[in-house]
Tab-separated table of N, CA and C in Angstrom:
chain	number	residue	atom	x	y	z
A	17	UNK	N	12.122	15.751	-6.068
A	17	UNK	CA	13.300	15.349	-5.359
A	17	UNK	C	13.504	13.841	-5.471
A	18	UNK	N	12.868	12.965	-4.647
A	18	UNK	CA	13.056	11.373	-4.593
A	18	UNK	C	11.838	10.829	-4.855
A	19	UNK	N	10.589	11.396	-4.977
A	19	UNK	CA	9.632	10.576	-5.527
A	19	UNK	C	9.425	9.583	-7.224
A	20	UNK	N	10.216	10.292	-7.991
A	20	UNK	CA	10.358	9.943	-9.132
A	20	UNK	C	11.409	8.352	-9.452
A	21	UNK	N	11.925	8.642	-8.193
A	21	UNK	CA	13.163	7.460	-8.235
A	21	UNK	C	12.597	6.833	-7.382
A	22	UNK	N	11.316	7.086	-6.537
A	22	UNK	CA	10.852	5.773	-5.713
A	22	UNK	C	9.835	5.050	-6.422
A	23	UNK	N	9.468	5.875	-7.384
A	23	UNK	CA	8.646	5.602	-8.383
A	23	UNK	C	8.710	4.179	-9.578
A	24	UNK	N	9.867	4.654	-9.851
A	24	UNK	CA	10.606	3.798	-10.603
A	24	UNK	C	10.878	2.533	-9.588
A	25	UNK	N	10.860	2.343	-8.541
A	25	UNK	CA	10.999	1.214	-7.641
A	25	UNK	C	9.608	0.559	-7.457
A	26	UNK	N	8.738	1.425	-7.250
A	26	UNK	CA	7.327	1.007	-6.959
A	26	UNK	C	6.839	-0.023	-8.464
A	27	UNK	N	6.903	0.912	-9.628
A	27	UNK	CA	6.316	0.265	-11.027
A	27	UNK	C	6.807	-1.080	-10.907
A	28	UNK	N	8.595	-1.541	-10.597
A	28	UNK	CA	8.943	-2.880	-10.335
A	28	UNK	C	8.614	-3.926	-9.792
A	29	UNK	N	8.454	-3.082	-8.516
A	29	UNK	CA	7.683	-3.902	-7.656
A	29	UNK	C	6.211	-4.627	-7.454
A	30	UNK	N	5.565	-3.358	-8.330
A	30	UNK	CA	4.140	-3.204	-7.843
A	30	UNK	C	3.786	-5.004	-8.590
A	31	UNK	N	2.235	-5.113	-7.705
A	31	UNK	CA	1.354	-6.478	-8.003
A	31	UNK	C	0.423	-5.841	-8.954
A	32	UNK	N	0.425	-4.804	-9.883
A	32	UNK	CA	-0.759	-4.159	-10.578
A	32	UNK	C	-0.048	-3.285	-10.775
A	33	UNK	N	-0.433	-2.365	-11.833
A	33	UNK	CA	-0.363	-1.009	-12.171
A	33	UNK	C	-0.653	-0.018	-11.363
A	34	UNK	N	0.419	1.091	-11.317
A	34	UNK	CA	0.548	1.915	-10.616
A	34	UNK	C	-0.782	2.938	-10.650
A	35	UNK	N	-1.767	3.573	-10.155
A	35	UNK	CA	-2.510	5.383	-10.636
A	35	UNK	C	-1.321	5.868	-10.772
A	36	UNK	N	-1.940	7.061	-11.888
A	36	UNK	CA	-1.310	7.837	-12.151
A	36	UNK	C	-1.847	9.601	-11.346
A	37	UNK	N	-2.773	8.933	-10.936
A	37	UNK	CA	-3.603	10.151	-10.047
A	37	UNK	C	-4.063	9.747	-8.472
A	38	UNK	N	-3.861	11.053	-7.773
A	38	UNK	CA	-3.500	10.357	-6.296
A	38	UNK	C	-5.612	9.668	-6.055
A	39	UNK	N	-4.762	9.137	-5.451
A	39	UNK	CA	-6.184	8.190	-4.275
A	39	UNK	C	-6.117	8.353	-3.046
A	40	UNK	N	-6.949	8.203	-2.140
A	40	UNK	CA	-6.912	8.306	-0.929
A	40	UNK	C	-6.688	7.161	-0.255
A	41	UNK	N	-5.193	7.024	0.691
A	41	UNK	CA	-5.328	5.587	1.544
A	41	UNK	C	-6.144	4.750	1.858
A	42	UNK	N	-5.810	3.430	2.001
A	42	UNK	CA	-6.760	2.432	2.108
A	42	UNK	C	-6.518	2.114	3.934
A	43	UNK	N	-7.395	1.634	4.488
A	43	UNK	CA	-7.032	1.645	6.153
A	43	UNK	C	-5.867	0.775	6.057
A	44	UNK	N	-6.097	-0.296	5.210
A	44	UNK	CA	-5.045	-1.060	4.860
A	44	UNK	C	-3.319	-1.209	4.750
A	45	UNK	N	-3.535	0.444	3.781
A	45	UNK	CA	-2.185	0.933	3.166
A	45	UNK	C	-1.689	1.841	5.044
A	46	UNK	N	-2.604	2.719	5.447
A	46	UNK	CA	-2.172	2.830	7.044
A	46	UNK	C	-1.860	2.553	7.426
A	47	UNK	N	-2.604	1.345	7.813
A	47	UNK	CA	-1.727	0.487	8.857
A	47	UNK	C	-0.226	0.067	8.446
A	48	UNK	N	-0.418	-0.351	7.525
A	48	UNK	CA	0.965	-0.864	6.479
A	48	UNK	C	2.005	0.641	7.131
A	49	UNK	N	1.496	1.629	6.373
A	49	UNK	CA	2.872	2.628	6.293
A	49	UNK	C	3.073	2.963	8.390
A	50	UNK	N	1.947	2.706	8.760
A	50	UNK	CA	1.928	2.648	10.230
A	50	UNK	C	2.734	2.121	10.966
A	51	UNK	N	3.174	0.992	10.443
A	51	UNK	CA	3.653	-0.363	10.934
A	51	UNK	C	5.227	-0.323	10.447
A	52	UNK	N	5.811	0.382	9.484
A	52	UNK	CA	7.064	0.393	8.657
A	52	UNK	C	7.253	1.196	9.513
A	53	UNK	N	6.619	2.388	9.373
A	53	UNK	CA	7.400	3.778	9.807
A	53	UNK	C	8.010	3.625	11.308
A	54	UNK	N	7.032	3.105	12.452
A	54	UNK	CA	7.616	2.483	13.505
A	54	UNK	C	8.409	1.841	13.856
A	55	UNK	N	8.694	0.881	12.817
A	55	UNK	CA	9.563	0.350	12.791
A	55	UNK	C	10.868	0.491	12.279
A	56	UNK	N	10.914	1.320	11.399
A	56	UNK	CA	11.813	2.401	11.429
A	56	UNK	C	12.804	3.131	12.329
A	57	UNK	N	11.604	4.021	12.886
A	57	UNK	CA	11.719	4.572	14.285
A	57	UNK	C	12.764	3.886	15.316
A	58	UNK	N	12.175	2.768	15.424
A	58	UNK	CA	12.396	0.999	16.790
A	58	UNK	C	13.824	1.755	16.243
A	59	UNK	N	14.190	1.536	14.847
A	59	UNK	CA	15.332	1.321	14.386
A	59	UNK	C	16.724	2.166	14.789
A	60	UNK	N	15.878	3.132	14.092
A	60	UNK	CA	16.594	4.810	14.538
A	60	UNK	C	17.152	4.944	16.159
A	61	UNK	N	15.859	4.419	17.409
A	61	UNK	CA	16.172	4.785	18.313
A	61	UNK	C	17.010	3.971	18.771
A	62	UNK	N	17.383	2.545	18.416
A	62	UNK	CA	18.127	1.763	18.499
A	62	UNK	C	19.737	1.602	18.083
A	63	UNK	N	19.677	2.480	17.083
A	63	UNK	CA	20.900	2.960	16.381
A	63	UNK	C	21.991	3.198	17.684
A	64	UNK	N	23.421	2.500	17.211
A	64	UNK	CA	24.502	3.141	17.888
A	64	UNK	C	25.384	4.445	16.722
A	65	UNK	N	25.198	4.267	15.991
A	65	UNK	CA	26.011	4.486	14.745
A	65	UNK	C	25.542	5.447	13.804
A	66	UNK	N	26.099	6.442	13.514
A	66	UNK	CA	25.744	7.674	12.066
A	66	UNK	C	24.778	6.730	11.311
A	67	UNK	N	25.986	5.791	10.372
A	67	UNK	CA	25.687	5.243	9.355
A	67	UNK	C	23.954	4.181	9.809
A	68	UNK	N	24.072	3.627	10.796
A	68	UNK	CA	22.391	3.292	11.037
A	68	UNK	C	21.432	4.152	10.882
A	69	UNK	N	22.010	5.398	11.783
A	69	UNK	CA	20.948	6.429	12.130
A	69	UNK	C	20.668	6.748	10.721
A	70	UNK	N	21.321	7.168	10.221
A	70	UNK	CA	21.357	7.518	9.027
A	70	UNK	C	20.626	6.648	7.761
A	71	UNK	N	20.558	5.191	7.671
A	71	UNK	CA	20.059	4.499	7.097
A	71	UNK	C	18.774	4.259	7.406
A	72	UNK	N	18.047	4.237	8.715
A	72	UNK	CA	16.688	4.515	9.563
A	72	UNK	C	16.052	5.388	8.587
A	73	UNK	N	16.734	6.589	8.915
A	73	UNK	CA	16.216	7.896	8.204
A	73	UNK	C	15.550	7.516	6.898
A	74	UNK	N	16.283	7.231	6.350
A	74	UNK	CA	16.310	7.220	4.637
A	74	UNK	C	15.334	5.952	4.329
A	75	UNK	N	15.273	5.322	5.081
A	75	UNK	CA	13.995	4.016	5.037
A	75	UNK	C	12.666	4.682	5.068
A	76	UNK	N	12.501	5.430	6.183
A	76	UNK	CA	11.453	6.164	6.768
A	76	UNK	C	11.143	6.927	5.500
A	77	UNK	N	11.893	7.783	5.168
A	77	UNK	CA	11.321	8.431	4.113
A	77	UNK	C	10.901	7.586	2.611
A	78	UNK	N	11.509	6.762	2.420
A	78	UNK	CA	11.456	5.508	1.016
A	78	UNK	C	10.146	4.637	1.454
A	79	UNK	N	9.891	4.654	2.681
A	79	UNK	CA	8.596	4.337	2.725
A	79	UNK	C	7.745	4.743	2.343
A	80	UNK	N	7.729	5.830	3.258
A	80	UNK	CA	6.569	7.114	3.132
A	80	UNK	C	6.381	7.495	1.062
A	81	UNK	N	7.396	7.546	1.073
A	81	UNK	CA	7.055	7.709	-0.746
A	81	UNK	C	6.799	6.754	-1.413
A	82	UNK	N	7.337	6.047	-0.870
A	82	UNK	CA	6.946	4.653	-1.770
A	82	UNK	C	4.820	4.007	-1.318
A	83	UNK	N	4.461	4.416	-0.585
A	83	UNK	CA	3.566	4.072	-0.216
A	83	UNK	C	2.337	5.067	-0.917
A	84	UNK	N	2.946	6.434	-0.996
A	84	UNK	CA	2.298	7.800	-1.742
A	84	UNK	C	2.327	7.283	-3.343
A	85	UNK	N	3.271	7.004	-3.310
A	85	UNK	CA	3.707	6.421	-5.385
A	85	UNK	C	2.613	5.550	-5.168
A	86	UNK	N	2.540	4.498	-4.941
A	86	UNK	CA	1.523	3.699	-4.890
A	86	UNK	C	-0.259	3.960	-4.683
A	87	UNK	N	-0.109	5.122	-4.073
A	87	UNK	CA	-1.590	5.574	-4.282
A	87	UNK	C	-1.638	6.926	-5.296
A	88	UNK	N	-0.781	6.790	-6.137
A	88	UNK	CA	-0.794	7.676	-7.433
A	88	UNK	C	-0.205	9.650	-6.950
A	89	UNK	N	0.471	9.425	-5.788
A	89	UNK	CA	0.663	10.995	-5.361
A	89	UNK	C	2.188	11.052	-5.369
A	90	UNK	N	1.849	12.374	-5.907
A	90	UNK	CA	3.393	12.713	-6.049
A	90	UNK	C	3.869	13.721	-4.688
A	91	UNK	N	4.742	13.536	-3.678
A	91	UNK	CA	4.784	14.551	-2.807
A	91	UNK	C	5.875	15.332	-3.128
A	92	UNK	N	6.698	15.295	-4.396
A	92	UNK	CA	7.768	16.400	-4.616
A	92	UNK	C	6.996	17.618	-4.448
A	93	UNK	N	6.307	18.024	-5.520
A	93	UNK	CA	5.627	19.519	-5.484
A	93	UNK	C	4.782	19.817	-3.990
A	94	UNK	N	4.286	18.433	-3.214
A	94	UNK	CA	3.747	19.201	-1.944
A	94	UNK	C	4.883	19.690	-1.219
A	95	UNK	N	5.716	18.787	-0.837
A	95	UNK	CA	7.231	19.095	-0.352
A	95	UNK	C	7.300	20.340	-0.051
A	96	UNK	N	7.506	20.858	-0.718
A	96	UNK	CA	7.859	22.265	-1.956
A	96	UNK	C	6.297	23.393	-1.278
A	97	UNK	N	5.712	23.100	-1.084
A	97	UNK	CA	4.314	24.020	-0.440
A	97	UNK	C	5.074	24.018	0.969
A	98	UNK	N	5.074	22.714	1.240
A	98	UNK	CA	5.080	22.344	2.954
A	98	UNK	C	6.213	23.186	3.345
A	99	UNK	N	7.435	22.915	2.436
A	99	UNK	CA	8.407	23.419	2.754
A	99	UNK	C	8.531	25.707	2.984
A	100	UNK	N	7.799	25.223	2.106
A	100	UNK	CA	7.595	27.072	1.594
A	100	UNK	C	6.857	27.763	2.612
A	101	UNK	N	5.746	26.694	3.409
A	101	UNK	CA	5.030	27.569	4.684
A	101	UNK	C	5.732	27.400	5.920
A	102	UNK	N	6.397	26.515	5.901
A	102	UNK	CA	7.634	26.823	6.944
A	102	UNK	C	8.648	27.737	6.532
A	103	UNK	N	9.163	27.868	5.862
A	103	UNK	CA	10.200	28.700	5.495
A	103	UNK	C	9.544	30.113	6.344
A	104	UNK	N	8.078	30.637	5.432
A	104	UNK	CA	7.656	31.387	6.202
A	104	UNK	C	7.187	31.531	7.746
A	105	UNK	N	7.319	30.591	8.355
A	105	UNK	CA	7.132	30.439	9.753
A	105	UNK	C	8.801	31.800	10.257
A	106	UNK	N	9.461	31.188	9.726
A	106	UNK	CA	10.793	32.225	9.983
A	106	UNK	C	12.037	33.557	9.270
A	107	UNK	N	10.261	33.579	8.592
A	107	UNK	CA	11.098	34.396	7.418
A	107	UNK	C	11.264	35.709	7.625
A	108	UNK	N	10.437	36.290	8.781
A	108	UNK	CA	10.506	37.729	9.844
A	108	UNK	C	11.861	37.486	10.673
A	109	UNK	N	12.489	36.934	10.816
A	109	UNK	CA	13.857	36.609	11.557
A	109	UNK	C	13.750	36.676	13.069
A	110	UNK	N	12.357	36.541	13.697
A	110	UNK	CA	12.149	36.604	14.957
A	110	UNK	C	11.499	35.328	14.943
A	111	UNK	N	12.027	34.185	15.776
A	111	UNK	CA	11.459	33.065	16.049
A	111	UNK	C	10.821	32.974	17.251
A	112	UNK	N	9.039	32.548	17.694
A	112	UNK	CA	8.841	31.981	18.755
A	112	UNK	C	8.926	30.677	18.810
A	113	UNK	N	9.124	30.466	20.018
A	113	UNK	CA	9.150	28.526	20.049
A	113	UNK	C	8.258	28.217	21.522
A	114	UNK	N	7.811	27.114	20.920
A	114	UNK	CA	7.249	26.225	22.548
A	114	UNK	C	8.272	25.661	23.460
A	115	UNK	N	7.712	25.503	24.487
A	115	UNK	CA	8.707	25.412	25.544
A	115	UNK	C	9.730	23.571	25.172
A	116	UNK	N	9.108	22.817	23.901
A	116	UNK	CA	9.879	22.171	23.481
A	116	UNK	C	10.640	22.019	22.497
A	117	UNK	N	10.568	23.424	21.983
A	117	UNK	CA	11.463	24.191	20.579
A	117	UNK	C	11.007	23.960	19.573
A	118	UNK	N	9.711	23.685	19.271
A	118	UNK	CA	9.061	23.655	17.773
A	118	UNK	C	9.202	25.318	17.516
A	119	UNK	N	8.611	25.244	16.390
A	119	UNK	CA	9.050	27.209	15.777
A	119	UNK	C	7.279	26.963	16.008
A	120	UNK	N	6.602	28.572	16.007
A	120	UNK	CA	5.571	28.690	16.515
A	120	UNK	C	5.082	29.428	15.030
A	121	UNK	N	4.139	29.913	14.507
A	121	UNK	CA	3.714	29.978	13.529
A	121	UNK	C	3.524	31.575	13.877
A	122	UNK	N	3.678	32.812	12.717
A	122	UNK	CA	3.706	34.324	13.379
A	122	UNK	C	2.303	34.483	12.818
A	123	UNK	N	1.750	36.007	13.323
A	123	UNK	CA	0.837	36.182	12.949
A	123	UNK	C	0.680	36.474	10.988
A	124	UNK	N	-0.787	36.272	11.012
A	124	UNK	CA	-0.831	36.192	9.450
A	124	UNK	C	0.247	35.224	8.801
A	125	UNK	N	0.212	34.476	9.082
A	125	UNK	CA	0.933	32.540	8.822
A	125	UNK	C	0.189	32.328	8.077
A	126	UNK	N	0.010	31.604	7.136
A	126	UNK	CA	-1.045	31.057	5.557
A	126	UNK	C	-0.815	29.341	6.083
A	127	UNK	N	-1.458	28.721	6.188
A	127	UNK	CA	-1.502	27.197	6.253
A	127	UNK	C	-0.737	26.659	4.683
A	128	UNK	N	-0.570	25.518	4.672
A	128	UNK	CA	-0.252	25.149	3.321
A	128	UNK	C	-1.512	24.288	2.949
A	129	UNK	N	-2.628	23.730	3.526
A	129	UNK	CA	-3.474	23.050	2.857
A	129	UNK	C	-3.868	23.566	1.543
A	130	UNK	N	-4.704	24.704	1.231
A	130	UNK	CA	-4.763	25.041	0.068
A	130	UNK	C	-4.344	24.832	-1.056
A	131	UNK	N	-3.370	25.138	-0.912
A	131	UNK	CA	-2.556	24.932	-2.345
A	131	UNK	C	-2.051	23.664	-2.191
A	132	UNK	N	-2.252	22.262	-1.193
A	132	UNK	CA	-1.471	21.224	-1.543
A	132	UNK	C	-3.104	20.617	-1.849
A	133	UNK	N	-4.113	21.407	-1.702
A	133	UNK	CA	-5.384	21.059	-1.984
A	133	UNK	C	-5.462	21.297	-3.791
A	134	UNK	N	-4.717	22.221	-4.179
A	134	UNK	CA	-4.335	22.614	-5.641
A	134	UNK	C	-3.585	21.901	-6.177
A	135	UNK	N	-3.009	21.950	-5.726
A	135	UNK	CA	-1.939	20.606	-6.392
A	135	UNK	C	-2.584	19.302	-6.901
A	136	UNK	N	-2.910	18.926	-5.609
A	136	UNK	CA	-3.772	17.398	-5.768
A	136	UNK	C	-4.783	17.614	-6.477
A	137	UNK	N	-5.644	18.443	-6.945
A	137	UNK	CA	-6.424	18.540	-8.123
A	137	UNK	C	-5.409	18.540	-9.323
A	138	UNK	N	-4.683	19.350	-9.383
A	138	UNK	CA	-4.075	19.278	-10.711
A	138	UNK	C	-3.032	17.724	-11.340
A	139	UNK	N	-2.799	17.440	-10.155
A	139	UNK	CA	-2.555	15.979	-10.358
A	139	UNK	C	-3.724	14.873	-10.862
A	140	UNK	N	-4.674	15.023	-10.036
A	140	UNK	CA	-5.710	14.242	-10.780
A	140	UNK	C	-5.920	14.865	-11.757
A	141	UNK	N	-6.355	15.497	-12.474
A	141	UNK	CA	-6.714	15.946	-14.076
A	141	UNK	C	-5.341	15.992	-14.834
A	142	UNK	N	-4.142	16.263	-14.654
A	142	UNK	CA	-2.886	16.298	-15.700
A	142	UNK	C	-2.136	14.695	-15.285
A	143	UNK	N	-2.199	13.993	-13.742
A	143	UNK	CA	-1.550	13.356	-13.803
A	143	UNK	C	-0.400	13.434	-12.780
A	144	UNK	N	-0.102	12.647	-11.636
A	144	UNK	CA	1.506	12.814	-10.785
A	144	UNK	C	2.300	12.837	-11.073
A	145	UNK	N	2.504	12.179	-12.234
A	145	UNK	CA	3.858	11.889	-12.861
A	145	UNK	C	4.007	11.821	-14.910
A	146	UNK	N	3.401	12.886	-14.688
A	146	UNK	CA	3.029	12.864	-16.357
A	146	UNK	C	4.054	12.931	-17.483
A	147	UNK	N	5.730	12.709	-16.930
A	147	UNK	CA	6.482	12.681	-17.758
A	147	UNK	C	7.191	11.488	-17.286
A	148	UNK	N	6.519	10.584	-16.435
A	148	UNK	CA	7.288	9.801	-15.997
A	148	UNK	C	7.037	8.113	-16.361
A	149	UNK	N	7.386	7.651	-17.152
A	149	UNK	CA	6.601	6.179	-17.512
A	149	UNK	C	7.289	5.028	-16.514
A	150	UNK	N	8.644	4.870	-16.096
A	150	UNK	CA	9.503	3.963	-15.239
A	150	UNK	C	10.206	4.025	-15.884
């Protein structure tokens, strides 16, 4: 989806060469995406306006990827898991919810770790972005 085009922002930017295979955060890079994303947030909740709210949003997420690009991970294809085990959260057409309206998970629910545990192997050995140079 947008990792490939945040990608291409990161290589510009970056002080070093990008991995091409994910790594695991640095406490460093945490705090960092810790500290944006909140601020973000500040932003969002501060918003009078669509077009702010709306621009908040889209920061928040250009972070978050941009910070993943940088430690060599691609989250399109997790996306795409994450997205797929929610989907199944409501794919029986009977929704439970908590008393603050999250959707509740039905029985025999599959987690998505696994396979975003698959993924991220196959990224390290083929690569995150293996058709992608900038």
């Amino acid at each position: 989806m947008y990792a490939k085009q945040v990608r291409k922002f990161a290589i510009k930017v970056a002080e070093r060469p990008l991995p091409n295979q994910p790594n695991l955060l640095t406490k460093e890079d945490v705090s960092f995406i810790t500290r944006m994303v909140n601020d973000e947030l500040a932003e969002l909740k501060a918003a009078k306006t669509l077009t702010d709210q709306s621009d908040a949003l889209v920061d928040t997420i250009y972070y978050i990827l941009h910070i993943a690009c940088k430690n060599g991970i691609n989250l399109d294809p997790l996306f795409e898991i994450v997205h797929a085990a929610n989907m199944d959260k409501v794919a029986k057409g009977v929704n439970r919810r908590r008393s603050d309206g999250k959707v509740l998970k039905p029985e025999n629910w599959q987690p998505p770790e696994p396979k975003l545990a698959h993924i991220l192997e196959k990224q390290k050995i083929h690569g995150s972005f293996p058709y992608h140079s900038g």
